[in-house]
Structure formats: C-alpha cells, structure tokens
PDB file of C-alpha atoms and ligand atoms in Angstrom:
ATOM      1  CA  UNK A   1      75.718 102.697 100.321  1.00  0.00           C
ATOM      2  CA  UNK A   2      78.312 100.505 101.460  1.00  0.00           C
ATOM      3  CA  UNK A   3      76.058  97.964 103.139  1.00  0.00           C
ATOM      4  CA  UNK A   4      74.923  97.676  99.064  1.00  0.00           C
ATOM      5  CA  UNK A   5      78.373  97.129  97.999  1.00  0.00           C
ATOM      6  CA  UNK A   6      78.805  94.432 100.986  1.00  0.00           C
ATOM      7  CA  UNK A   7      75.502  92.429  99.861  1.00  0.00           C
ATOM      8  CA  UNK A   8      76.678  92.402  96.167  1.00  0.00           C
ATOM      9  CA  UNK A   9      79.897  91.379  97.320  1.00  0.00           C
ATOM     10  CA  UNK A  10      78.218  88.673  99.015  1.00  0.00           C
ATOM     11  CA  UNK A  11      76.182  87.333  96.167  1.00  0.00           C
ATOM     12  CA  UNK A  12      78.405  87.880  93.129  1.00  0.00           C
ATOM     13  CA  UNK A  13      81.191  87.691  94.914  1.00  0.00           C
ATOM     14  CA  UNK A  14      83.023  91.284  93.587  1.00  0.00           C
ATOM     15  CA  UNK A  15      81.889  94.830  94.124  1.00  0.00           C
ATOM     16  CA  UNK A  16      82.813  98.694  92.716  1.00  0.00           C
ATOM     17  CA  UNK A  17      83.606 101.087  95.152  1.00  0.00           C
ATOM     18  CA  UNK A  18      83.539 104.413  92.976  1.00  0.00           C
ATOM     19  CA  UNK A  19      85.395 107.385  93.592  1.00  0.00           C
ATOM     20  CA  UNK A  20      87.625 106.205  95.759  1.00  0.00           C
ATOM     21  CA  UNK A  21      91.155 108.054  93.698  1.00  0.00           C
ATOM     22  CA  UNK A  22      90.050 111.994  93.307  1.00  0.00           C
ATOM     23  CA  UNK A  23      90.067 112.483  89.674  1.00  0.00           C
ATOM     24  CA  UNK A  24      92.735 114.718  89.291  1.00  0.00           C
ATOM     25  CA  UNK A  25      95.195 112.616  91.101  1.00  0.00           C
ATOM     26  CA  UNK A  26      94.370 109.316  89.127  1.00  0.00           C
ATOM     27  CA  UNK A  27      96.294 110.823  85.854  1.00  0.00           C
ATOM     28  CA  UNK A  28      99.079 111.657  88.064  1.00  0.00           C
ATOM     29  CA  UNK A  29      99.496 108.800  89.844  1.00  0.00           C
ATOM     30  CA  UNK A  30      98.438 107.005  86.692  1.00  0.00           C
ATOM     31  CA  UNK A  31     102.288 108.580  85.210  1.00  0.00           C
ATOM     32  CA  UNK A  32     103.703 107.594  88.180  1.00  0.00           C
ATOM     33  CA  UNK A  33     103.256 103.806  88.354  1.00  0.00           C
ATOM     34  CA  UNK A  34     103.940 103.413  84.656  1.00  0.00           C
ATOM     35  CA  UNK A  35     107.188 105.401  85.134  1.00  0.00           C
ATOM     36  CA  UNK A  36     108.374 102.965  87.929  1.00  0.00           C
ATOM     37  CA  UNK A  37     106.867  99.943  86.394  1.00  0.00           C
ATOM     38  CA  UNK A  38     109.228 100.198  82.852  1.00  0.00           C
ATOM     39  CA  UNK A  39     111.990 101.138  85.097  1.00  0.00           C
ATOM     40  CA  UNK A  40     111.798  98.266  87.532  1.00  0.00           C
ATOM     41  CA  UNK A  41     109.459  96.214  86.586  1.00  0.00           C
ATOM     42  CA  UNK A  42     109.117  93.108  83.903  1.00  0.00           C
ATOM     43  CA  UNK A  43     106.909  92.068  80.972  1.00  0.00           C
ATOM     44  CA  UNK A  44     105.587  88.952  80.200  1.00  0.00           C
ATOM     45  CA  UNK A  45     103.062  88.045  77.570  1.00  0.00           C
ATOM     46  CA  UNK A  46     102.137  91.783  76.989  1.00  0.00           C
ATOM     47  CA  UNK A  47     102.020  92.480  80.610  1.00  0.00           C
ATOM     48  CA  UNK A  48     104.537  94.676  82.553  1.00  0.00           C
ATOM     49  CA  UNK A  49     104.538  93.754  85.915  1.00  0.00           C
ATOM     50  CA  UNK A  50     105.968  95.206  89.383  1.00  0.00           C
ATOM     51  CA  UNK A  51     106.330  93.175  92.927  1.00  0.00           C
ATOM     52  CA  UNK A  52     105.869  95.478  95.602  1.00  0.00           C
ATOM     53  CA  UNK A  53     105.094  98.831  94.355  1.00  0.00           C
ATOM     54  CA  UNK A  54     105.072 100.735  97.589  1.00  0.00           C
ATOM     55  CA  UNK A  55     108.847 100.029  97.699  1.00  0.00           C
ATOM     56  CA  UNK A  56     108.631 102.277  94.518  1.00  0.00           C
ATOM     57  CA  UNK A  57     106.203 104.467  94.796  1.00  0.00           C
ATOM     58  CA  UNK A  58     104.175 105.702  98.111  1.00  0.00           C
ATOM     59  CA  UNK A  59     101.624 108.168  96.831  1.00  0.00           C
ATOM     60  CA  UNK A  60      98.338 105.659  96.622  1.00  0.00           C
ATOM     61  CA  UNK A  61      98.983 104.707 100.398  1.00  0.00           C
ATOM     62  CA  UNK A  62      96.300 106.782 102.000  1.00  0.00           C
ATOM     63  CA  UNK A  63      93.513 105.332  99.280  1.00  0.00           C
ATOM     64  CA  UNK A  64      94.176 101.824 100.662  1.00  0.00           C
ATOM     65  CA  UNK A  65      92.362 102.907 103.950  1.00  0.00           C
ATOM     66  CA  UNK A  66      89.691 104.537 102.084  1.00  0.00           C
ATOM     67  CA  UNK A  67      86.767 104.467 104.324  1.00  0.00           C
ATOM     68  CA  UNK A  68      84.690 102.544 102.130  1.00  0.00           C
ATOM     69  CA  UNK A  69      87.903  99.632 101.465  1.00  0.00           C
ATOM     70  CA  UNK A  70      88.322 100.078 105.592  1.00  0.00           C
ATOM     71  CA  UNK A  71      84.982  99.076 106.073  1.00  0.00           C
ATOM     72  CA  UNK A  72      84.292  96.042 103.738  1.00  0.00           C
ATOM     73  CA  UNK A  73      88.166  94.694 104.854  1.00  0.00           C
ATOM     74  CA  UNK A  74      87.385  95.140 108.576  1.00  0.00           C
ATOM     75  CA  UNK A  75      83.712  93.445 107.812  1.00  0.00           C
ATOM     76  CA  UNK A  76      85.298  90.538 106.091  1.00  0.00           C
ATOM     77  CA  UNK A  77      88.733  90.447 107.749  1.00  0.00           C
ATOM     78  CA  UNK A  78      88.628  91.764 110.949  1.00  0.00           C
ATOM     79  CA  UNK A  79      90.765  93.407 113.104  1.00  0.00           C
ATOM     80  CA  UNK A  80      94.591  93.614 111.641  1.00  0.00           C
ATOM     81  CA  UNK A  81      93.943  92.810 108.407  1.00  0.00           C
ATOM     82  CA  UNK A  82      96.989  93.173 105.924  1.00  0.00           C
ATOM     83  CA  UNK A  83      98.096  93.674 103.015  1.00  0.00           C
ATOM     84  CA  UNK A  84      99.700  90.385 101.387  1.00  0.00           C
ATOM     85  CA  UNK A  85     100.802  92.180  97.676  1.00  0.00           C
ATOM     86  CA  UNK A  86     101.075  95.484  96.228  1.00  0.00           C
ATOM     87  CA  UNK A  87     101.511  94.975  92.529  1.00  0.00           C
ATOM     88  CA  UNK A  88     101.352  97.191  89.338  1.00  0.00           C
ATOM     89  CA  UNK A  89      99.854  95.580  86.585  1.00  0.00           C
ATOM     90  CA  UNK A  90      99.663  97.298  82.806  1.00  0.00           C
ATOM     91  CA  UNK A  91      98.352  95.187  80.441  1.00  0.00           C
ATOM     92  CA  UNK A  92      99.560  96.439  77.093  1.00  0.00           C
ATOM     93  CA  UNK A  93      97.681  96.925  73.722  1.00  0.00           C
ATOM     94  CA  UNK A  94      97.085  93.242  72.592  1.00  0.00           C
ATOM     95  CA  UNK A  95      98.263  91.417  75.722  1.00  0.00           C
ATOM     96  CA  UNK A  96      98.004  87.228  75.590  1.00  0.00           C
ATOM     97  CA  UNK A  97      94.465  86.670  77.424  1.00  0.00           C
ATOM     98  CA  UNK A  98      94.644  84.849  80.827  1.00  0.00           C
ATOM     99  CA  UNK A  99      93.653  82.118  82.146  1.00  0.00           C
ATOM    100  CA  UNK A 100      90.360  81.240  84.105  1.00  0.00           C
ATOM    101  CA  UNK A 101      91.813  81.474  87.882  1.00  0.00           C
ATOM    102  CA  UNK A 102      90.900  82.244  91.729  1.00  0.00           C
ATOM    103  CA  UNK A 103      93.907  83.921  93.146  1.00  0.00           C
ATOM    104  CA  UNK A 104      95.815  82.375  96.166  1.00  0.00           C
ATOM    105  CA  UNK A 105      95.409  80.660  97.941  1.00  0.00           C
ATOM    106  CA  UNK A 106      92.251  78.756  95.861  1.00  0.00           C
ATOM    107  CA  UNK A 107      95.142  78.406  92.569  1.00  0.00           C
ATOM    108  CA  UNK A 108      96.778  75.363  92.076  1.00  0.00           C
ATOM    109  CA  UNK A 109      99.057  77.118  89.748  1.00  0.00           C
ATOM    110  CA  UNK A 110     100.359  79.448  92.345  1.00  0.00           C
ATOM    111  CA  UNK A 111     102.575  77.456  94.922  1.00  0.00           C
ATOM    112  CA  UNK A 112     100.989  77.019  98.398  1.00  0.00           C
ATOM    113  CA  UNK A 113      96.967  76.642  97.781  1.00  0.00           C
ATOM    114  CA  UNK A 114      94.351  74.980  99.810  1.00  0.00           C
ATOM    115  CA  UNK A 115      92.616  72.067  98.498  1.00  0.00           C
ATOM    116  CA  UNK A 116      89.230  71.664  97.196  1.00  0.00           C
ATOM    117  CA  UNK A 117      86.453  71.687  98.817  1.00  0.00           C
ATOM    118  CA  UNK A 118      87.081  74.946  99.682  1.00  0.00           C
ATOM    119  CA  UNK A 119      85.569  76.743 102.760  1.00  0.00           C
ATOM    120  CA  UNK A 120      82.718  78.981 102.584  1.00  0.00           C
ATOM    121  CA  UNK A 121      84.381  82.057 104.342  1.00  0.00           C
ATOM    122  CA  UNK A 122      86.582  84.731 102.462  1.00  0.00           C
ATOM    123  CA  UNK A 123      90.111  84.488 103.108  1.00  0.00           C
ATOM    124  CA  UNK A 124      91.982  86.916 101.155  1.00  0.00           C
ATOM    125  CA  UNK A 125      90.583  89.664  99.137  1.00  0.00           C
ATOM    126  CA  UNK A 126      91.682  90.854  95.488  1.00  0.00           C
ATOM    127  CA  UNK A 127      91.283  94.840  94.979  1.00  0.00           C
ATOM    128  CA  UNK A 128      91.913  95.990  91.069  1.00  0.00           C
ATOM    129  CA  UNK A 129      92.999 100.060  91.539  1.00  0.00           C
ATOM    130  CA  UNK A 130      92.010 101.092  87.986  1.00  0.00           C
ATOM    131  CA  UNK A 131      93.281 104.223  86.195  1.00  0.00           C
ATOM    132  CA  UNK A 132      92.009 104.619  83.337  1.00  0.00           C
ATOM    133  CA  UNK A 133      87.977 103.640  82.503  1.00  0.00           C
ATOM    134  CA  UNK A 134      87.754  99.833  82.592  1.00  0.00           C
ATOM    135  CA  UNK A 135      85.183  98.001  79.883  1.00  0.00           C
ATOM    136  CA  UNK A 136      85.560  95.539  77.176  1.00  0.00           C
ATOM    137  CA  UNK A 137      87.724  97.489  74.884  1.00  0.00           C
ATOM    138  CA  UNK A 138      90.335  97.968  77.133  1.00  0.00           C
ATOM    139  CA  UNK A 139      90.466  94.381  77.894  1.00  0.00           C
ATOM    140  CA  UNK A 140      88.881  94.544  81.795  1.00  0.00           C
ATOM    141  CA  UNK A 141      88.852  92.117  84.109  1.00  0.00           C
ATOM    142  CA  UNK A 142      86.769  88.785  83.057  1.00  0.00           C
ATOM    143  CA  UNK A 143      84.453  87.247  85.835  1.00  0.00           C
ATOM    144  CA  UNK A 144      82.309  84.654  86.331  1.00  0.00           C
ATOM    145  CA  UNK A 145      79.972  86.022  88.850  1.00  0.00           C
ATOM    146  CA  UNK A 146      78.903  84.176  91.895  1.00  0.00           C
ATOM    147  CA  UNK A 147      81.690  81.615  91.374  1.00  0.00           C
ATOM    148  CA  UNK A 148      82.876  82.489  94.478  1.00  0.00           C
ATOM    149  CA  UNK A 149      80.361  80.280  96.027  1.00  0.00           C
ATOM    150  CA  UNK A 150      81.781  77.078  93.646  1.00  0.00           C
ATOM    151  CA  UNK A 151      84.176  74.869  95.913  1.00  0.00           C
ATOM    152  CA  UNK A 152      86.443  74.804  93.083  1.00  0.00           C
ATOM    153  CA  UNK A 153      87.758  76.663  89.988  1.00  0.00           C
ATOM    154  CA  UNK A 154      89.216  75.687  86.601  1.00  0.00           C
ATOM    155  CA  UNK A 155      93.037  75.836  87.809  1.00  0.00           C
ATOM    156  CA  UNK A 156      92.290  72.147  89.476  1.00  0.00           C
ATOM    157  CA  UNK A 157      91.269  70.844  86.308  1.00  0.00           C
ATOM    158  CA  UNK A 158      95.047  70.562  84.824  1.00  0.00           C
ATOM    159  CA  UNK A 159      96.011  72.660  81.982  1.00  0.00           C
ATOM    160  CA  UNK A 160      94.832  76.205  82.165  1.00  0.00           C
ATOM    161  CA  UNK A 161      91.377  77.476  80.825  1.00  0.00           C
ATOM    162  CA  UNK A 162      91.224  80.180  78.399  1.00  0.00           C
ATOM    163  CA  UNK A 163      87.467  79.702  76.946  1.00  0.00           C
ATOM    164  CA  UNK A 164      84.579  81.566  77.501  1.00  0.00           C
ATOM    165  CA  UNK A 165      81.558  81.067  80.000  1.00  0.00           C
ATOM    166  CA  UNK A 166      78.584  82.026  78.902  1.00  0.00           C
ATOM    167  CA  UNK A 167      77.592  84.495  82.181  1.00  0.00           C
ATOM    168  CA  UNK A 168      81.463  85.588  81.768  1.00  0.00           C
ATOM    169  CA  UNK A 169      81.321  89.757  82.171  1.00  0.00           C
ATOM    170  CA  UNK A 170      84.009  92.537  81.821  1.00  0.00           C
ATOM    171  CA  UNK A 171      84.105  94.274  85.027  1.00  0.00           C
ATOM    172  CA  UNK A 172      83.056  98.032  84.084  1.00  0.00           C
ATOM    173  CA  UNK A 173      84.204 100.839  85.904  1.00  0.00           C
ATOM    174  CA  UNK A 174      85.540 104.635  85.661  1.00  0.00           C
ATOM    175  CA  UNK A 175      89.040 105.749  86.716  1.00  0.00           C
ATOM    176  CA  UNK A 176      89.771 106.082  89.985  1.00  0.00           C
ATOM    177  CA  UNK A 177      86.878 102.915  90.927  1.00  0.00           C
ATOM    178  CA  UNK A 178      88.080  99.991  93.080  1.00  0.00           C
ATOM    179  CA  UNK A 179      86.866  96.241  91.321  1.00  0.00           C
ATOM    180  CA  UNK A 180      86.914  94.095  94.812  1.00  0.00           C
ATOM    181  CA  UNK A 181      86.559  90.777  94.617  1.00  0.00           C
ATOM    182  CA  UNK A 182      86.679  87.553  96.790  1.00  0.00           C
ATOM    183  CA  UNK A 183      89.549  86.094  95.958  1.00  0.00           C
ATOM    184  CA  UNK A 184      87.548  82.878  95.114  1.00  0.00           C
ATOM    185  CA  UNK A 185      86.036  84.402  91.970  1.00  0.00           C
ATOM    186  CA  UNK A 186      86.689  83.131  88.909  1.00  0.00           C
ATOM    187  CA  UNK A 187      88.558  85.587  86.820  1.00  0.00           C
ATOM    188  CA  UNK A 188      90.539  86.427  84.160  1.00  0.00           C
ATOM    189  CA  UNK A 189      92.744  88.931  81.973  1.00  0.00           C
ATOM    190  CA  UNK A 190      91.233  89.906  78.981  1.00  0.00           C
ATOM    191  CA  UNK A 191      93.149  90.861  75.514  1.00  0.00           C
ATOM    192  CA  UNK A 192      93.763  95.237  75.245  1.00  0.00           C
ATOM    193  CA  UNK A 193      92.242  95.900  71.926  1.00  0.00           C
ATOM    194  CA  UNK A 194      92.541  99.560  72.864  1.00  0.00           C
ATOM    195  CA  UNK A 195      95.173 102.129  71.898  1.00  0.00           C
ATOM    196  CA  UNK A 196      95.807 102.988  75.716  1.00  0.00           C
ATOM    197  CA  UNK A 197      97.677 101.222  78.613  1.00  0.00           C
ATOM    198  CA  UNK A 198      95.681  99.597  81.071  1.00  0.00           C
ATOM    199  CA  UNK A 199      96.984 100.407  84.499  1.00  0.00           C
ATOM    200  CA  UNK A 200      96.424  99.018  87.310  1.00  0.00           C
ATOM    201  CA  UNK A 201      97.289  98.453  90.864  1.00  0.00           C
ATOM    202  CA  UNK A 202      96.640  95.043  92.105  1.00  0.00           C
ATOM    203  CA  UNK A 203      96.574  95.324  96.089  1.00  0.00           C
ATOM    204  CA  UNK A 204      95.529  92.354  97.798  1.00  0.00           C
ATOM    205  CA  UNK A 205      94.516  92.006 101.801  1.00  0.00           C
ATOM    206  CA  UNK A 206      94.880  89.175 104.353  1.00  0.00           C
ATOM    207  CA  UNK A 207      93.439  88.525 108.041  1.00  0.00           C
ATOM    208  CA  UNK A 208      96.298  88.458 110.539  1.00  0.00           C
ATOM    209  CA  UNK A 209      96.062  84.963 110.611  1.00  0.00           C
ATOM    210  CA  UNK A 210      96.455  83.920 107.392  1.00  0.00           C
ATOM    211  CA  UNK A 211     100.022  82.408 106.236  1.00  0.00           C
ATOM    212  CA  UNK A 212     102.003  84.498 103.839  1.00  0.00           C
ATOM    213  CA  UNK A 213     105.414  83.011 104.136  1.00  0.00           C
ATOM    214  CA  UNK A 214     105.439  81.362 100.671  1.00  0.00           C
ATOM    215  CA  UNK A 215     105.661  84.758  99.146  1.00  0.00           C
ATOM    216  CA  UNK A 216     108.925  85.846 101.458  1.00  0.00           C
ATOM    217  CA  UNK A 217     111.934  85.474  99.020  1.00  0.00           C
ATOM    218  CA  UNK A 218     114.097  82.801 101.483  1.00  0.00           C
ATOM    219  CA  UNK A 219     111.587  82.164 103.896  1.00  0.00           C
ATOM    220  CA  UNK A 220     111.543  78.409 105.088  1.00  0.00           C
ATOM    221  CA  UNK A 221     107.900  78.452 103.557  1.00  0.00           C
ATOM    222  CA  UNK A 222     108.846  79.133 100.896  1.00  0.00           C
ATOM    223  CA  UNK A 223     111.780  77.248 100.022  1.00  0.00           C
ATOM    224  CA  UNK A 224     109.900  73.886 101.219  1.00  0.00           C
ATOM    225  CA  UNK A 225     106.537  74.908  99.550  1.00  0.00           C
ATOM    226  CA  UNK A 226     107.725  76.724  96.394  1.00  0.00           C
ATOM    227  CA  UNK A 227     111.430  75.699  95.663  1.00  0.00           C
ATOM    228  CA  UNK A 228     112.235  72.429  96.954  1.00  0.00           C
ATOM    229  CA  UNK A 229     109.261  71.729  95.003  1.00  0.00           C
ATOM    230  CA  UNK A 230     110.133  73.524  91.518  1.00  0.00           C
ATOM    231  CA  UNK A 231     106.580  74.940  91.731  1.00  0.00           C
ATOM    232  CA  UNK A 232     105.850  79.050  90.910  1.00  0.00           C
ATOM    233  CA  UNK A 233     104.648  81.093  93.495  1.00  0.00           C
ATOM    234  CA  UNK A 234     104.488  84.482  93.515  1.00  0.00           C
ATOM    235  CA  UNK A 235     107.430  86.558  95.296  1.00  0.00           C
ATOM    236  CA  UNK A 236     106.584  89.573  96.816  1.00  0.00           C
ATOM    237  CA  UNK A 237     109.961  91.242  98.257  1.00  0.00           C
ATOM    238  CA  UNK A 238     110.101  92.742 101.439  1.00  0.00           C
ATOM    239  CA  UNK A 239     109.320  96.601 102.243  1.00  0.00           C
ATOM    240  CA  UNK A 240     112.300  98.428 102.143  1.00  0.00           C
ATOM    241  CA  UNK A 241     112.600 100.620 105.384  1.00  0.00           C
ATOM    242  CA  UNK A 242     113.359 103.720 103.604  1.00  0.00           C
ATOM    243  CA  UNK A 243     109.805 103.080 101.271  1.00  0.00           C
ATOM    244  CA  UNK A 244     108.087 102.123 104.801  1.00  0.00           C
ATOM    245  CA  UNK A 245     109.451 105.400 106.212  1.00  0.00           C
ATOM    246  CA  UNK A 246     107.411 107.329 103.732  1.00  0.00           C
ATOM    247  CA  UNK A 247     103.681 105.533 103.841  1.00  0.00           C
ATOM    248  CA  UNK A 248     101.520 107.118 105.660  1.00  0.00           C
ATOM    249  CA  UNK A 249     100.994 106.737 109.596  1.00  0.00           C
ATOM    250  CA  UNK A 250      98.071 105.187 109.624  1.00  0.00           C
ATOM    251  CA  UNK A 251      98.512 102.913 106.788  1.00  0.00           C
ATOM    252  CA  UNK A 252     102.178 101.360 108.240  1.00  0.00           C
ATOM    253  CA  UNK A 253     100.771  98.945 110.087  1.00  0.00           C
ATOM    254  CA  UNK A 254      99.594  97.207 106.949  1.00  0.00           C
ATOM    255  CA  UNK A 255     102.767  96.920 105.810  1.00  0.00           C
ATOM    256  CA  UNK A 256     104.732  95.943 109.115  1.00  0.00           C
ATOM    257  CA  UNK A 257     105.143  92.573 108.770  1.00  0.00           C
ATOM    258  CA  UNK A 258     106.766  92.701 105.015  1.00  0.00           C
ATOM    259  CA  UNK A 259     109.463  94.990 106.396  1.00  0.00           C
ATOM    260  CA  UNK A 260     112.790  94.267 106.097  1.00  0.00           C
ATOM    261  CA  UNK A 261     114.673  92.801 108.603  1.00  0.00           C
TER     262      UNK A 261
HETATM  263  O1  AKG B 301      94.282  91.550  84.310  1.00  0.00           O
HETATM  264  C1  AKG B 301      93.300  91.473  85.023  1.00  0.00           C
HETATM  265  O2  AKG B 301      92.366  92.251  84.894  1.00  0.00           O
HETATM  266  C2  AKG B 301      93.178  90.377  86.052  1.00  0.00           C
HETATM  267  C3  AKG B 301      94.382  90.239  86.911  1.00  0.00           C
HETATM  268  C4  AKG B 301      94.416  88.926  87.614  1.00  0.00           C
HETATM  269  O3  AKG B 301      94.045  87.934  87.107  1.00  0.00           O
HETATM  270  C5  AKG B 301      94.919  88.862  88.975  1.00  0.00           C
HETATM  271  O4  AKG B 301      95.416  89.866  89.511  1.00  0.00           O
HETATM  272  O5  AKG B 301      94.846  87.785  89.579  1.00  0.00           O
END
C-alpha cells in the first residue's frame, strides 16, 4: 500500500494516507485544537491561526509517527528527520482564497527561500491533518498536480496569483486522512462555502540538515534574513519544556531542537 502512496507522491507530487486519526478521536481532538486555537491563536483573512500547537496541545503527537508518515518521511528524509512547524489552521466559513504558492523554502514571499532553478530532490515536506471530510465545499486544499516537478512557482512572478489552472483539483479526503505533499507543489487555500469549520493541523518535516533558523524568534538567521530585511517569514516559537515534557517518548526527538533554551 504504501509503496502506492510513495509512487503517487512521486508523480503528482502529494499523496492521502487514510486512516491515520481513529475516528472517534478525530471529533475530540477536532474540539481540542479549535478550543486552543480561539484562545491563543490569531485570525487573518478568515483564517485563525496557531504557531506551535504542541506547546498547546499534545494529544496528536503519537499520529505524527504513524507508520505509514514514518515510512514515506524516513524514505524521503532520512534518518533524523524533523519537524520544522506544528500549526493549526481553521479556515472559517467564507475565508479570503489564497494565493498560488510552494511552501518554504521554494516561496519568495516567505523570508529565507532558495532560488529558482530549484533542485530536483524533496526538501521539506507539507502534511495537512484534516478533521473534518475535505472536498470542494469545504474549501480544500487547491493543487496543481505534478508541479512539483516545475523549477519554479507563481510566488517568483511578483504579485501573488489567485486565478485558476485549468488541471487545478481540491484535494479530497475523509476525517482523520493525511494530504502529504512535496513542499514544491503548487497549492492553495480555497474559499469555505460550507457551514462548518475547516480544521486542520498543518505539520511540516525537515531532514536534519536542512536550515531552520529563520523561523527561531531572535535567532541571528533570522534577524539578518527576515528583520534586518523587513521581509515576513514565518515564526514558529520554541517548544516550551513543560509541552515537550508531555509528547510522547518516541516522538521527542522530533521536537528537540525547537526546545527552549
Ligand atoms: O488552506 C489550505 O488548505 C492550504 C494551506 C497552505 O497553503 C499552507 O499550509 O501552505
């Protein structure tokens, strides 16, 4: 099954891993993220938005080593992989619709990218927890499938795309499915037309190698890259030690290297 997943991954560039959250946990933890999302989180253009979830809430850590996510990231990352962001994302009934993007470090808009031509080898891999069913009316994720394999995308083009493609799709997928994407693909957030919130829990991972430092708020990195700069960037705040003192064993060394000092 999962070699499937790996060779669509390959040639469109995303996958679905289903059943990955049991069912009856997915409305729970579904509650759970939206309670600590209004509470400490932020909305922007119908949006609400948290940095660093697991400093809020712990119970999704053992699904990020899901066998199945284990695999593919040790496939396509190797050894000591990481995890670079932990972010809740609930895009609201009517939300603005995003632009056409790859996510760092292929976005021009996001401080700290590599240039075009890009290299044909994935860096840094985007996985979309959903928790409720994803499809059009809820306003999934847009792709452009096998853009991935483009050496650019639309964000080096200037002012921000937010047409339509012809071979765009809405990713489809039940609750408690992982959309996993190279985080070259060409994507997009589409508009909530539904009466429901869209939750979702945007968890991205890196090889070892790979530079985060532009995301530490005060890091050197980032106040040369990002600040000095007056570029955006995403911030991701450190792990708090008493959050990394609840995540599981076997999922802390993930997380090590965003701990506080
Ligand atoms: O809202 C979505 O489905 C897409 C989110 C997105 O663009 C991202 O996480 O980079």
């Amino acid at each position: 099954m999962i070699i499937k997943k790996i060779k669509e991954f390959e040639e469109n560039g995303y996958t679905i891993l289903e059943d990955i959250i049991p069912t009856n946990e997915v409305r729970l933890l579904n509650l759970e993220l939206q309670e600590s999302a209004d509470r400490f989180g932020k909305n922007n253009n119908g949006v609400t938005y948290l940095a660093t979830t697991i400093n809020f809430c712990q119970s999704f850590d053992k699904y990020l080593i899901h066998p199945d996510i284990k695999h593919l990231m040790l496939h396509y990352l190797g050894e000591d992989y990481r995890i670079s962001s932990t972010s809740t994302q609930i895009n609201e009934q009517n939300n603005k619709k995003g632009d056409w993007h790859a996510d760092w470090p292929f976005c021009v808009f996001n401080g700290g990218n590599i240039n075009k031509p890009f290299p044909k080898k994935v860096l840094h891999i985007t996985c979309i927890f959903m928790f409720i069913d994803f499809d059009k009316e809820v306003g999934s994720t847009l792709v452009k499938p096998k853009s991935h394999l483009l050496e650019t995308n639309p964000t080096f083009e200037g002012d921000p795309y937010y047409g339509d493609y012809e071979d765009q799709i809405n990713i489809k997928g039940k609750a408690g499915s992982v959309f996993v994407m190279d985080s070259r693909l060409w994507h997009a957030s589409d508009v909530n037309k539904s009466n429901k919130r869209r939750t979702s829990l945007v968890v991205r991972y890196a090889p070892w190698w790979l530079n985060l430092e532009v995301f530490r708020p005060n890091s050197f990195d980032r106040k040369k890259i990002i600040e000095e700069k007056n570029k955006f960037g995403s911030l991701y705040p450190s792990v708090k030690k008493n959050a990394f003192s609840k995540i599981n064993d076997e999922v802390k060394p993930l997380f090590e290297h965003w701990l506080e000092k």
